[in-house]
Amino acid sequence: MEKNPFKSVTKKLILSLLSALFLTFCLLSVSIYLSSQKYIHDNAFNHANNVSSNILQALDRRILGVEQIPQAINNFVGPYDHNKHQNLPSKILSSYPYLDECFIAFASSGNSPHSLHAIRQQQGSIVCHKGSAPVFTDATHIFRKNTKGGCWAFLNCQNKQCICYCVPLPEKHGIHATLGFIFRTDRFINFVSDIKPYNSGHLFFTDNHGETLYSPLETAPDNIFEYFTHSTDNKCRKDFLKGKTSFTTVTSNNRKHFLFYTPVSHLNWRLCIICPYHEILITSNKFYGLILIICSFSMLLLIVMTFIIARQITKPLKVFTGYARNIKNGRTDAQIMSIKSNDEFGELRDAFRYLQQNMDSYAEKLRVSEKIQMEIRVAQKLQQRFLPRPLQLPANIEVKGELRQSKSVGGDLYEYFLINNLLYFAIGDVSGKGIPAALYMASIVKLFRYVASKQTSTSHICDTINTYMSDNSDDDMYVTMVVGILNINTGEITFTNAGHPEPLVVHPDRKIEPIRIYPDAPIGILENYSYHEYKYTLKDNTLLLLYTDGITDAEDKFSQFYGKDKLLANLRTSHSLHPKDVVNTILEDLLKHTHETELSDDFTLLSILYKKR
């Protein structure tokens, strides 16, 4: 038959260790993955937040620079004089290339022009003209004011969104003038196109409603909410509209992207950063790779160490298994391997050496024990042969006897036989246990059968048995007995009690009457002892019960005796006085009492029911 490989201790140990290592590796990988996801998102958010902070600071500097232009002009040329500074707008455009238009508007209606206006052409040339300034009529809304009276507003210039900054000039000669700058929104914030937060990512600006103000990509969506296509993006929409700084993942061109947004508070805009999601994973992928290499190397090292340790542990077990197999086959002279350790293998080595040294004596003891057990089984069978055989009795007499043996051979006995109209019966308990008690019991039974067949006096029967057993007793053995003769016609009993528990008489009304007499000495103790006999007459349907002390001395698992009280209570509640029913009921109750407890002694019952003819 092919050997099952999993029965090997080595393979089982290796398989168990490898399973534990694999499970640990999986749990570690899952833990690293879950913790790294939070790290990746936090790292990407912090990076985007830092980039956006730098951009917003640059935007603040540009806005502040625009607001400082009037002050710089005033410091350089003094209060505006129309006669002296008619070319001032064109000079301002020349000095600040990100401005598209510059104008000076007048509130008075003197002979001076209503406004001076300079415009930067697409070729870069500057054209000046005089006339009305469409600044205030085309303003969509004012989104910022400062302490100098200046205000910022959005304009629509030739279908392009522009920004206008206007500030009043110091009065001179009663002239009220306003200096204004116009520049396209995309040109004002196009400096962010050179900033790359990621290789493939880009920045863009939107208004507070999500409409794109500037994006370096021509394919950018007109509204940022086009990225939010799933129901799970509702929170992101609300956060965006409330001006919160946050991030999310979106899908663009069937690819997953990382999207960051933060408010530009003083302009009521939003600065957004978007990049493919895989780019923020580059660092983590390197980290994953390093962790995977380290874990794989550690796993390989642990596997190798597992095989080495398992073989070192199980090698002595294989040797001990082989030696045990030799012992099984009868080879007790095989040499045991030398183990110098003092651990469990050392103890096992010492145990095998002790077993080897004592194997022969163990084997001899086992043979002797087996022989004794076999002799006990034979003695038990022989003891059963000395019990009375089924007997044909008159209709007015019923007899039932039962002897239950413990594990060893005991000395309990009972006997009954019929001669003419006389029923001879006896019950006894030999002192001691084992084969000597069984032999003593056999001698008593044989003597009783022989002597009783020639006597009609129970005292003479006991005298004869006592004389014989006292002459031949050198081991202080004795037997307690009740010997009786029942006249089946009259119900009269002649009996002798040689130190045995008193018989019980159970009347039809379940009244129990012990036959109380002073018992004689047990048979086999006093050589010239003379026994007495007594008479008792049984009434109609009366039961006579005799028993050995194995009944009342039976113990349960709490070492509580069955006792005479339980025996009497059982007789009082017995539904029938037929000897067989009485004996079976007592035995059932006794076995319940001794449940799961070994019997320490034999117990015997003999029950006789008398009915008048």
Coordinates of C-alpha atoms in Angstrom, one line a residue:
M1 CA 0.0 0.0 0.0
E2 CA 1.3 3.4 -0.9
K3 CA 2.3 5.5 2.1
N4 CA 0.4 8.7 2.7
P5 CA 3.0 11.5 2.6
F6 CA 1.0 13.6 5.1
K7 CA 1.4 11.0 7.8
S8 CA 5.0 12.0 8.1
V9 CA 5.6 14.2 11.2
T10 CA 8.3 16.2 9.3
K11 CA 5.9 17.0 6.4
K12 CA 3.1 17.9 8.8
L13 CA 5.4 20.2 10.8
I14 CA 6.8 21.8 7.7
L15 CA 3.3 22.2 6.2
S16 CA 2.0 23.8 9.4
L17 CA 4.9 26.2 9.7
L18 CA 4.7 27.2 6.0
S19 CA 0.9 27.7 6.3
A20 CA 1.5 30.0 9.3
L21 CA 4.3 31.9 7.4
F22 CA 2.1 32.3 4.3
L23 CA -0.9 33.5 6.4
T24 CA 1.4 36.0 8.2
F25 CA 2.8 37.2 4.9
C26 CA -0.7 37.7 3.5
L27 CA -1.9 39.6 6.6
L28 CA 1.3 41.8 6.5
S29 CA 0.8 42.6 2.9
V30 CA -2.8 43.5 3.4
S31 CA -1.9 45.7 6.3
I32 CA 0.9 47.5 4.4
Y33 CA -1.4 48.0 1.4
L34 CA -4.2 49.5 3.5
S35 CA -1.9 51.8 5.5
S36 CA -0.1 52.8 2.4
Q37 CA -3.3 53.9 0.7
K38 CA -3.9 56.5 3.4
Y39 CA -0.2 57.5 3.2
I40 CA -0.4 58.0 -0.6
H41 CA -3.5 60.1 -0.4
D42 CA -2.2 62.2 2.5
N43 CA 1.1 62.7 0.7
A44 CA -0.6 63.7 -2.6
F45 CA -2.8 66.1 -0.7
N46 CA 0.1 67.7 1.1
H47 CA 2.1 68.0 -2.1
A48 CA -0.8 69.6 -4.0
N49 CA -1.6 71.9 -1.0
N50 CA 2.0 73.1 -0.9
V51 CA 2.0 73.8 -4.7
S52 CA -1.3 75.6 -4.5
S53 CA 0.0 77.7 -1.6
N54 CA 3.0 78.8 -3.6
I55 CA 0.8 79.7 -6.6
L56 CA -1.6 81.7 -4.5
Q57 CA 1.2 83.6 -3.0
A58 CA 2.6 84.4 -6.5
L59 CA -1.0 85.5 -7.5
D60 CA -1.2 87.7 -4.5
R61 CA 2.1 89.3 -5.4
R62 CA 0.9 90.0 -8.9
I63 CA -2.4 91.5 -7.7
L64 CA -0.5 93.6 -5.2
G65 CA 1.9 94.7 -8.0
V66 CA -1.1 95.9 -10.0
E67 CA -2.5 97.8 -7.1
Q68 CA 0.9 99.5 -6.5
I69 CA 1.2 100.9 -10.1
P70 CA -0.8 104.0 -9.3
Q71 CA 1.3 104.7 -6.2
A72 CA 4.5 104.2 -8.2
I73 CA 3.2 106.6 -10.9
N74 CA 2.3 109.2 -8.3
N75 CA 5.7 108.9 -6.6
F76 CA 7.4 109.3 -9.9
V77 CA 5.4 112.0 -11.8
G78 CA 3.3 113.5 -9.0
P79 CA -0.4 114.3 -9.3
Y80 CA -1.8 113.7 -12.8
D81 CA -1.8 116.8 -15.0
H82 CA -3.6 116.4 -18.3
N83 CA -1.5 118.8 -20.1
K84 CA 1.7 117.1 -19.1
H85 CA 0.8 113.5 -19.0
Q86 CA -1.3 112.8 -22.1
N87 CA 1.0 109.9 -23.0
L88 CA 0.9 108.3 -19.6
P89 CA -1.4 105.3 -20.5
S90 CA 0.9 104.2 -23.3
K91 CA 4.0 104.5 -21.1
I92 CA 2.3 102.3 -18.4
L93 CA 1.6 99.6 -21.0
S94 CA 5.2 99.7 -22.1
S95 CA 6.4 99.3 -18.5
Y96 CA 3.9 96.4 -17.6
P97 CA 3.8 93.9 -20.5
Y98 CA 1.0 91.7 -18.9
L99 CA -1.4 94.7 -19.2
D100 CA -3.6 94.8 -22.3
E101 CA -5.2 98.2 -21.9
C102 CA -4.7 101.4 -19.8
F103 CA -7.0 104.4 -19.6
I104 CA -7.6 107.6 -17.7
A105 CA -11.2 108.6 -17.4
F106 CA -12.3 112.1 -16.4
A107 CA -15.4 113.1 -14.4
S108 CA -15.4 116.8 -15.3
S109 CA -16.8 118.2 -18.5
G110 CA -14.2 120.8 -19.3
N111 CA -12.4 121.2 -22.6
S112 CA -10.3 118.2 -21.9
P113 CA -11.1 114.8 -23.5
H114 CA -13.4 112.5 -21.7
S115 CA -10.7 109.8 -21.6
L116 CA -7.3 108.8 -22.7
H117 CA -7.1 105.1 -23.8
A118 CA -4.0 103.0 -24.8
I119 CA -4.5 99.5 -26.3
R120 CA -1.9 96.8 -26.9
Q121 CA -2.3 95.2 -30.3
Q122 CA -1.8 91.6 -31.1
Q123 CA 1.5 92.4 -32.8
G124 CA 2.7 94.1 -29.6
S125 CA 2.3 97.7 -30.8
I126 CA 0.5 100.3 -28.6
V127 CA -2.3 102.4 -30.0
C128 CA -3.5 105.6 -28.2
H129 CA -6.8 107.3 -28.8
K130 CA -9.1 109.7 -27.1
G131 CA -12.7 109.1 -26.4
S132 CA -15.1 107.4 -24.1
A133 CA -14.0 104.5 -21.9
P134 CA -16.3 101.4 -21.9
V135 CA -15.0 100.3 -18.5
F136 CA -18.0 100.8 -16.3
T137 CA -20.7 100.0 -18.8
D138 CA -19.2 96.6 -19.6
A139 CA -18.4 95.6 -16.0
T140 CA -20.1 92.3 -15.0
H141 CA -19.4 92.5 -11.3
I142 CA -16.9 93.8 -8.8
F143 CA -15.2 91.1 -6.8
R144 CA -12.6 93.0 -4.8
K145 CA -12.0 96.5 -3.3
N146 CA -9.1 97.9 -1.4
T147 CA -8.5 100.8 1.1
K148 CA -7.2 103.1 -1.6
G149 CA -10.7 103.3 -3.3
G150 CA -9.6 100.8 -6.0
C151 CA -11.9 98.0 -7.2
W152 CA -11.5 94.9 -9.2
A153 CA -14.2 93.8 -11.8
F154 CA -14.7 91.3 -14.5
L155 CA -15.2 92.5 -18.1
N156 CA -16.0 90.9 -21.4
C157 CA -13.6 92.3 -24.1
Q158 CA -14.1 90.9 -27.6
N159 CA -15.7 87.7 -26.2
K160 CA -12.8 87.1 -23.9
Q161 CA -13.0 87.4 -20.1
C162 CA -10.9 90.2 -18.8
I163 CA -10.1 91.8 -15.4
C164 CA -10.2 95.5 -14.8
Y165 CA -8.6 97.4 -11.9
C166 CA -9.7 101.0 -11.4
V167 CA -8.4 103.5 -8.8
P168 CA -9.1 107.3 -8.5
L169 CA -6.2 109.7 -9.1
P170 CA -5.4 112.6 -6.8
E171 CA -7.4 115.7 -7.7
K172 CA -5.7 118.7 -9.4
H173 CA -7.3 121.9 -10.5
G174 CA -10.7 120.4 -9.7
I175 CA -10.2 117.5 -12.1
H176 CA -11.5 114.1 -11.0
A177 CA -9.8 111.3 -12.9
T178 CA -9.8 107.5 -12.7
L179 CA -6.8 105.3 -13.7
G180 CA -7.8 101.9 -15.0
F181 CA -5.9 98.8 -16.2
I182 CA -7.5 96.0 -18.3
F183 CA -5.8 92.6 -18.9
R184 CA -7.1 89.3 -20.1
T185 CA -7.7 86.8 -17.4
D186 CA -5.7 84.0 -19.1
R187 CA -2.7 86.3 -19.6
F188 CA -2.8 87.5 -16.0
I189 CA -2.6 83.9 -14.6
N190 CA -0.8 82.1 -17.4
F191 CA 2.3 81.9 -15.2
V192 CA 0.9 78.7 -13.7
S193 CA 1.4 77.0 -17.1
D194 CA 5.1 76.6 -16.4
I195 CA 4.4 74.9 -13.0
K196 CA 4.2 71.1 -13.2
P197 CA 3.1 69.5 -9.9
Y198 CA 3.4 66.1 -11.7
N199 CA 4.9 65.0 -15.0
S200 CA 1.5 64.7 -16.7
G201 CA -0.5 66.9 -14.4
H202 CA -1.6 70.5 -14.8
L203 CA -3.2 73.4 -12.9
F204 CA -6.3 75.4 -13.9
F205 CA -8.6 78.1 -12.4
T206 CA -12.4 78.1 -12.2
D207 CA -14.8 80.5 -10.8
N208 CA -16.9 79.8 -7.8
H209 CA -19.5 78.0 -10.0
G210 CA -17.0 75.7 -11.5
E211 CA -16.7 77.4 -14.9
T212 CA -13.2 77.2 -16.2
L213 CA -11.4 80.5 -16.3
Y214 CA -8.0 79.3 -17.5
S215 CA -6.5 75.9 -18.4
P216 CA -3.3 75.2 -20.3
L217 CA -5.1 72.4 -22.1
E218 CA -7.4 73.2 -25.0
T219 CA -9.3 70.0 -24.3
A220 CA -10.1 70.9 -20.7
P221 CA -13.8 70.8 -19.8
D222 CA -15.8 74.0 -19.6
N223 CA -16.9 73.1 -16.1
I224 CA -15.2 71.1 -13.4
F225 CA -18.4 69.4 -12.5
E226 CA -18.1 67.4 -15.8
Y227 CA -15.6 65.3 -13.8
F228 CA -18.1 64.5 -11.1
T229 CA -20.3 61.9 -12.9
H230 CA -21.1 59.6 -10.1
S231 CA -23.6 59.9 -7.3
T232 CA -20.7 59.5 -4.8
D233 CA -19.3 62.9 -6.0
N234 CA -22.2 64.8 -4.4
K235 CA -20.1 65.6 -1.3
C236 CA -17.3 66.8 -3.5
R237 CA -19.7 69.1 -5.3
K238 CA -20.9 70.6 -2.0
D239 CA -17.3 71.0 -0.7
F240 CA -16.3 72.7 -3.9
L241 CA -19.2 75.2 -3.9
K242 CA -18.6 75.9 -0.2
G243 CA -14.9 76.8 -0.9
K244 CA -13.3 74.0 1.0
T245 CA -9.9 72.5 0.3
S246 CA -10.2 68.8 -0.5
F247 CA -9.4 66.1 -3.1
T248 CA -11.0 63.2 -4.8
T249 CA -10.5 60.7 -7.5
V250 CA -12.3 61.2 -10.9
T251 CA -12.4 59.5 -14.3
S252 CA -11.2 61.3 -17.4
N253 CA -10.6 59.7 -20.8
N254 CA -11.3 56.3 -19.2
R255 CA -8.4 56.8 -16.8
K256 CA -8.4 57.4 -13.1
H257 CA -7.2 60.9 -12.0
F258 CA -6.3 62.6 -8.8
L259 CA -8.2 66.0 -8.5
F260 CA -7.3 68.7 -5.9
Y261 CA -9.2 72.0 -5.4
T262 CA -8.7 74.9 -3.1
P263 CA -10.3 78.4 -2.9
V264 CA -8.7 81.7 -4.1
S265 CA -10.4 83.7 -1.4
H266 CA -9.7 87.2 -2.5
L267 CA -10.8 86.5 -6.1
N268 CA -13.6 84.0 -5.3
W269 CA -12.0 81.6 -7.7
R270 CA -10.8 78.0 -7.3
L271 CA -7.4 76.6 -8.0
C272 CA -7.5 73.0 -9.2
I273 CA -4.7 70.4 -9.8
I274 CA -5.3 67.2 -11.8
C275 CA -3.0 64.4 -12.7
P276 CA -3.2 60.7 -13.6
Y277 CA -3.6 58.6 -10.5
H278 CA -0.7 56.3 -11.4
E279 CA 1.8 59.2 -11.1
I280 CA 1.1 59.6 -7.4
L281 CA 1.7 55.9 -7.0
I282 CA 5.2 56.0 -8.4
T283 CA 6.8 56.6 -5.0
S284 CA 4.5 54.0 -3.4
N285 CA 5.3 51.5 -6.1
K286 CA 9.0 51.8 -5.4
F287 CA 8.1 51.4 -1.7
Y288 CA 6.0 48.3 -2.5
G289 CA 8.8 46.9 -4.6
L290 CA 11.3 47.3 -1.8
I291 CA 8.9 45.8 0.7
L292 CA 8.1 42.9 -1.6
I293 CA 11.8 42.2 -2.1
I294 CA 12.4 42.3 1.6
C295 CA 9.4 40.1 2.4
S296 CA 10.2 37.6 -0.3
F297 CA 13.8 37.3 0.8
S298 CA 12.6 36.9 4.4
M299 CA 10.0 34.4 3.4
L300 CA 12.6 32.4 1.5
L301 CA 15.0 32.5 4.5
L302 CA 12.2 31.4 6.8
I303 CA 11.3 28.5 4.5
V304 CA 14.9 27.3 4.4
M305 CA 15.1 27.7 8.2
T306 CA 11.8 25.9 8.6
F307 CA 13.1 22.9 6.7
I308 CA 16.3 22.8 8.6
I309 CA 14.6 23.2 12.0
A310 CA 11.9 20.6 11.1
R311 CA 14.5 18.1 10.1
Q312 CA 16.5 18.7 13.2
I313 CA 13.5 18.2 15.4
T314 CA 12.1 15.2 13.6
K315 CA 15.4 13.3 13.0
P316 CA 15.5 12.0 16.6
L317 CA 11.8 11.1 16.3
K318 CA 12.6 8.9 13.3
V319 CA 15.3 7.1 15.2
F320 CA 13.0 6.6 18.2
T321 CA 10.3 5.4 15.8
G322 CA 12.6 2.8 14.3
Y323 CA 13.7 1.7 17.8
A324 CA 10.0 1.4 18.9
R325 CA 9.4 -0.7 15.7
N326 CA 12.3 -3.0 16.8
I327 CA 10.7 -3.4 20.2
K328 CA 7.4 -4.2 18.6
N329 CA 9.2 -6.9 16.6
G330 CA 10.8 -8.3 19.8
R331 CA 14.3 -6.8 19.2
T332 CA 15.1 -5.3 22.6
D333 CA 18.9 -5.3 22.2
A334 CA 19.1 -2.6 19.6
Q335 CA 21.4 0.3 20.5
I336 CA 19.8 3.7 21.2
M337 CA 21.3 6.8 19.5
S338 CA 23.4 9.1 21.6
I339 CA 21.6 12.4 22.4
K340 CA 23.5 14.8 24.6
S341 CA 20.7 17.3 25.1
N342 CA 18.7 17.5 28.3
D343 CA 15.5 18.6 26.7
E344 CA 12.4 16.4 25.9
F345 CA 14.5 14.3 23.5
G346 CA 16.9 13.6 26.4
E347 CA 14.0 12.5 28.6
L348 CA 12.7 10.3 25.8
R349 CA 16.1 8.8 25.4
D350 CA 16.2 8.0 29.1
A351 CA 12.7 6.5 28.9
F352 CA 13.7 4.2 26.0
R353 CA 16.8 3.1 27.9
Y354 CA 14.8 2.4 31.0
L355 CA 12.3 0.5 28.8
Q356 CA 15.1 -1.4 27.2
Q357 CA 16.6 -2.4 30.5
N358 CA 13.3 -3.5 32.0
M359 CA 11.7 -4.9 28.9
D360 CA 12.3 -8.6 29.8
S361 CA 10.9 -8.1 33.3
Y362 CA 7.9 -6.2 31.8
A363 CA 7.3 -9.0 29.4
E364 CA 7.5 -11.6 32.2
K365 CA 5.1 -9.6 34.3
L366 CA 2.7 -9.3 31.4
R367 CA 2.8 -13.0 30.8
V368 CA 2.2 -13.7 34.5
S369 CA -0.6 -11.1 34.6
E370 CA -2.2 -12.6 31.5
K371 CA -1.9 -16.1 33.0
I372 CA -3.6 -14.9 36.2
Q373 CA -6.4 -13.2 34.3
M374 CA -6.9 -16.4 32.3
E375 CA -7.0 -18.4 35.6
I376 CA -9.5 -16.0 37.1
R377 CA -11.7 -16.4 34.0
V378 CA -11.5 -20.2 34.4
A379 CA -12.2 -19.9 38.2
Q380 CA -15.3 -17.7 37.5
K381 CA -16.6 -20.3 35.1
L382 CA -16.0 -23.1 37.6
Q383 CA -17.7 -21.0 40.3
Q384 CA -20.8 -20.6 38.1
R385 CA -20.9 -24.4 37.8
F386 CA -21.4 -24.7 41.6
L387 CA -24.5 -22.7 41.5
P388 CA -27.8 -24.7 41.6
R389 CA -29.4 -25.7 38.4
P390 CA -33.0 -25.0 37.5
L391 CA -35.2 -27.2 39.7
Q392 CA -38.8 -28.5 39.2
L393 CA -40.6 -27.3 42.3
P394 CA -44.2 -27.7 43.6
A395 CA -46.7 -25.1 42.5
N396 CA -46.8 -23.5 46.0
I397 CA -43.1 -22.7 46.0
E398 CA -41.1 -20.2 43.9
V399 CA -37.4 -19.7 44.2
K400 CA -35.0 -17.3 42.6
G401 CA -31.3 -16.9 43.2
E402 CA -28.8 -14.5 41.7
L403 CA -25.1 -14.1 42.1
R404 CA -23.2 -11.2 40.5
Q405 CA -19.5 -11.3 40.4
S406 CA -17.0 -8.4 40.6
K407 CA -14.0 -8.4 38.3
S408 CA -12.1 -10.9 40.4
V409 CA -13.3 -14.2 41.8
G410 CA -15.3 -14.0 45.0
G411 CA -16.6 -16.3 47.7
D412 CA -20.4 -15.8 47.6
L413 CA -22.6 -18.8 47.3
Y414 CA -26.2 -20.0 47.4
E415 CA -27.7 -23.4 47.1
Y416 CA -31.2 -25.1 47.3
F417 CA -32.6 -28.5 46.5
L418 CA -35.7 -30.5 47.3
I419 CA -35.9 -33.9 49.1
N420 CA -39.4 -35.2 49.7
N421 CA -41.4 -32.3 51.0
L422 CA -38.4 -30.4 52.4
L423 CA -36.7 -27.5 50.6
Y424 CA -33.1 -27.2 51.7
F425 CA -31.5 -23.9 51.1
A426 CA -28.3 -21.9 52.1
I427 CA -26.6 -18.6 51.3
G428 CA -23.1 -17.7 52.3
D429 CA -20.2 -15.3 52.0
V430 CA -16.6 -16.5 52.3
S431 CA -14.1 -14.1 53.8
G432 CA -11.4 -12.8 51.5
K433 CA -11.4 -12.7 47.7
G434 CA -9.6 -14.3 44.8
I435 CA -9.0 -17.9 44.0
P436 CA -8.6 -19.1 47.6
A437 CA -12.1 -17.7 48.4
A438 CA -13.5 -19.4 45.3
L439 CA -12.0 -22.8 46.3
Y440 CA -13.3 -22.4 49.9
M441 CA -16.8 -21.6 48.5
A442 CA -16.6 -24.7 46.3
S443 CA -15.8 -26.8 49.3
I444 CA -18.7 -25.4 51.4
V445 CA -21.2 -26.0 48.6
K446 CA -20.0 -29.6 48.2
L447 CA -20.2 -30.2 51.9
F448 CA -23.6 -28.7 52.2
R449 CA -25.0 -30.8 49.5
Y450 CA -23.5 -34.0 51.0
V451 CA -24.3 -33.3 54.7
A452 CA -27.8 -31.8 54.1
S453 CA -28.9 -34.8 52.1
K454 CA -28.4 -36.9 55.2
Q455 CA -29.7 -34.5 57.9
T456 CA -33.0 -32.8 58.8
S457 CA -31.4 -30.5 61.4
T458 CA -29.8 -27.3 60.4
S459 CA -27.7 -27.1 63.5
H460 CA -26.2 -30.6 62.8
I461 CA -25.5 -29.5 59.2
C462 CA -23.6 -26.5 60.4
D463 CA -21.8 -28.5 63.1
T464 CA -20.6 -31.0 60.5
I465 CA -19.4 -28.4 58.0
N466 CA -17.7 -26.4 60.8
T467 CA -15.9 -29.4 62.1
Y468 CA -14.5 -30.3 58.6
M469 CA -13.6 -26.7 57.6
S470 CA -11.9 -26.0 61.0
D471 CA -9.7 -29.1 60.7
N472 CA -8.6 -28.2 57.2
S473 CA -8.2 -24.4 57.6
D474 CA -4.7 -23.1 57.9
D475 CA -5.3 -19.6 56.4
D476 CA -7.9 -18.1 58.8
M477 CA -10.6 -18.3 56.2
Y478 CA -14.3 -18.6 57.3
V479 CA -17.8 -18.3 55.9
T480 CA -21.0 -16.7 57.1
M481 CA -24.0 -18.7 56.3
V482 CA -27.8 -19.1 56.7
V483 CA -28.9 -22.7 56.4
G484 CA -32.6 -23.5 56.3
I485 CA -35.1 -26.3 55.7
L486 CA -38.6 -25.3 54.6
N487 CA -41.5 -27.7 54.9
I488 CA -43.5 -27.0 51.8
N489 CA -46.7 -28.4 53.3
T490 CA -46.8 -26.4 56.5
G491 CA -44.5 -23.4 55.8
E492 CA -42.4 -24.1 58.8
I493 CA -38.7 -23.1 58.5
T494 CA -35.9 -24.6 60.6
F495 CA -32.8 -22.5 60.2
T496 CA -29.4 -21.6 61.6
N497 CA -27.7 -18.3 61.2
A498 CA -23.9 -18.6 61.3
G499 CA -22.9 -14.9 61.5
H500 CA -24.8 -13.8 58.3
P501 CA -27.1 -10.8 57.8
E502 CA -30.6 -11.6 59.2
P503 CA -33.2 -12.9 56.7
L504 CA -36.1 -10.7 55.8
V505 CA -39.8 -11.8 55.7
V506 CA -42.0 -9.7 53.4
H507 CA -45.7 -10.1 54.0
P508 CA -48.4 -9.5 51.3
D509 CA -49.1 -6.0 52.7
R510 CA -45.4 -5.2 52.2
K511 CA -44.7 -5.2 55.9
I512 CA -41.2 -6.4 56.4
E513 CA -40.2 -8.5 59.4
P514 CA -36.5 -9.2 60.0
I515 CA -35.9 -12.6 61.7
R516 CA -34.0 -11.2 64.6
I517 CA -32.0 -13.9 66.5
Y518 CA -28.6 -13.8 68.1
P519 CA -26.5 -15.2 65.3
D520 CA -23.9 -18.0 65.9
A521 CA -20.2 -17.8 65.0
P522 CA -19.2 -18.0 61.3
I523 CA -18.2 -21.5 60.1
G524 CA -14.5 -22.3 60.2
I525 CA -13.5 -20.1 63.2
L526 CA -14.3 -22.2 66.3
E527 CA -13.5 -25.9 65.9
N528 CA -15.9 -27.4 68.6
Y529 CA -18.6 -24.8 68.4
S530 CA -22.2 -26.1 68.7
Y531 CA -24.7 -24.3 66.5
H532 CA -28.4 -23.6 67.3
E533 CA -31.5 -23.9 65.2
Y534 CA -34.7 -21.8 65.2
K535 CA -38.1 -22.2 63.7
Y536 CA -40.3 -19.7 61.9
T537 CA -43.6 -20.4 60.1
L538 CA -44.3 -18.6 56.8
K539 CA -47.8 -17.5 56.1
D540 CA -49.6 -17.7 52.8
N541 CA -48.0 -15.5 50.0
T542 CA -45.1 -14.6 52.2
L543 CA -41.7 -14.0 50.8
L544 CA -38.4 -14.9 52.4
L545 CA -35.4 -12.9 51.2
L546 CA -31.7 -13.7 52.0
Y547 CA -28.8 -11.6 50.8
T548 CA -25.0 -11.1 51.3
D549 CA -23.4 -7.9 52.6
G550 CA -22.2 -7.1 49.0
I551 CA -25.7 -5.7 48.5
T552 CA -25.8 -3.2 51.4
D553 CA -22.0 -2.4 51.1
A554 CA -22.1 -1.5 47.4
E555 CA -20.7 2.1 46.9
D556 CA -21.5 4.8 44.4
K557 CA -18.9 7.3 43.0
F558 CA -19.2 9.4 46.2
S559 CA -18.4 6.4 48.4
Q560 CA -22.0 6.2 49.7
F561 CA -23.2 2.8 50.6
Y562 CA -26.4 1.3 49.2
G563 CA -27.4 0.4 52.7
K564 CA -30.2 -1.6 54.3
D565 CA -32.7 1.3 54.3
K566 CA -32.7 1.4 50.5
L567 CA -33.1 -2.3 50.3
L568 CA -36.1 -2.2 52.6
A569 CA -37.6 0.8 50.7
N570 CA -37.2 -1.2 47.5
L571 CA -39.1 -4.1 48.9
R572 CA -41.9 -2.0 50.2
T573 CA -42.5 -0.4 46.8
S574 CA -42.1 -3.6 44.8
H575 CA -45.1 -4.1 42.5
S576 CA -44.9 -7.9 42.8
L577 CA -43.7 -10.5 45.4
H578 CA -42.7 -13.1 42.8
P579 CA -39.1 -14.0 43.6
K580 CA -37.9 -13.2 40.1
D581 CA -39.5 -9.7 40.1
V582 CA -38.2 -8.9 43.5
V583 CA -34.6 -9.9 42.6
N584 CA -34.6 -8.1 39.3
T585 CA -36.0 -4.9 40.9
I586 CA -33.4 -4.9 43.6
L587 CA -30.6 -5.5 41.1
E588 CA -31.8 -2.7 38.8
D589 CA -31.9 -0.2 41.7
L590 CA -28.5 -1.4 42.9
L591 CA -26.9 -0.9 39.5
K592 CA -28.3 2.6 39.3
H593 CA -26.6 3.4 42.6
T594 CA -23.2 2.0 41.5
H595 CA -23.3 3.6 38.1
E596 CA -19.8 4.1 36.6
T597 CA -18.3 2.5 39.8
E598 CA -16.4 -0.7 39.8
L599 CA -17.9 -3.5 42.0
S600 CA -15.6 -4.2 44.9
D601 CA -17.4 -7.3 46.1
D602 CA -19.8 -10.0 44.8
F603 CA -23.4 -9.8 45.8
T604 CA -26.0 -12.5 46.1
L605 CA -29.8 -12.7 46.5
L606 CA -32.0 -15.7 47.3
S607 CA -35.7 -15.2 47.3
I608 CA -38.4 -17.9 48.3
L609 CA -42.2 -17.3 48.0
Y610 CA -44.4 -19.7 50.0
K611 CA -48.1 -20.3 49.2
K612 CA -50.4 -22.6 51.2
R613 CA -51.6 -25.7 49.3

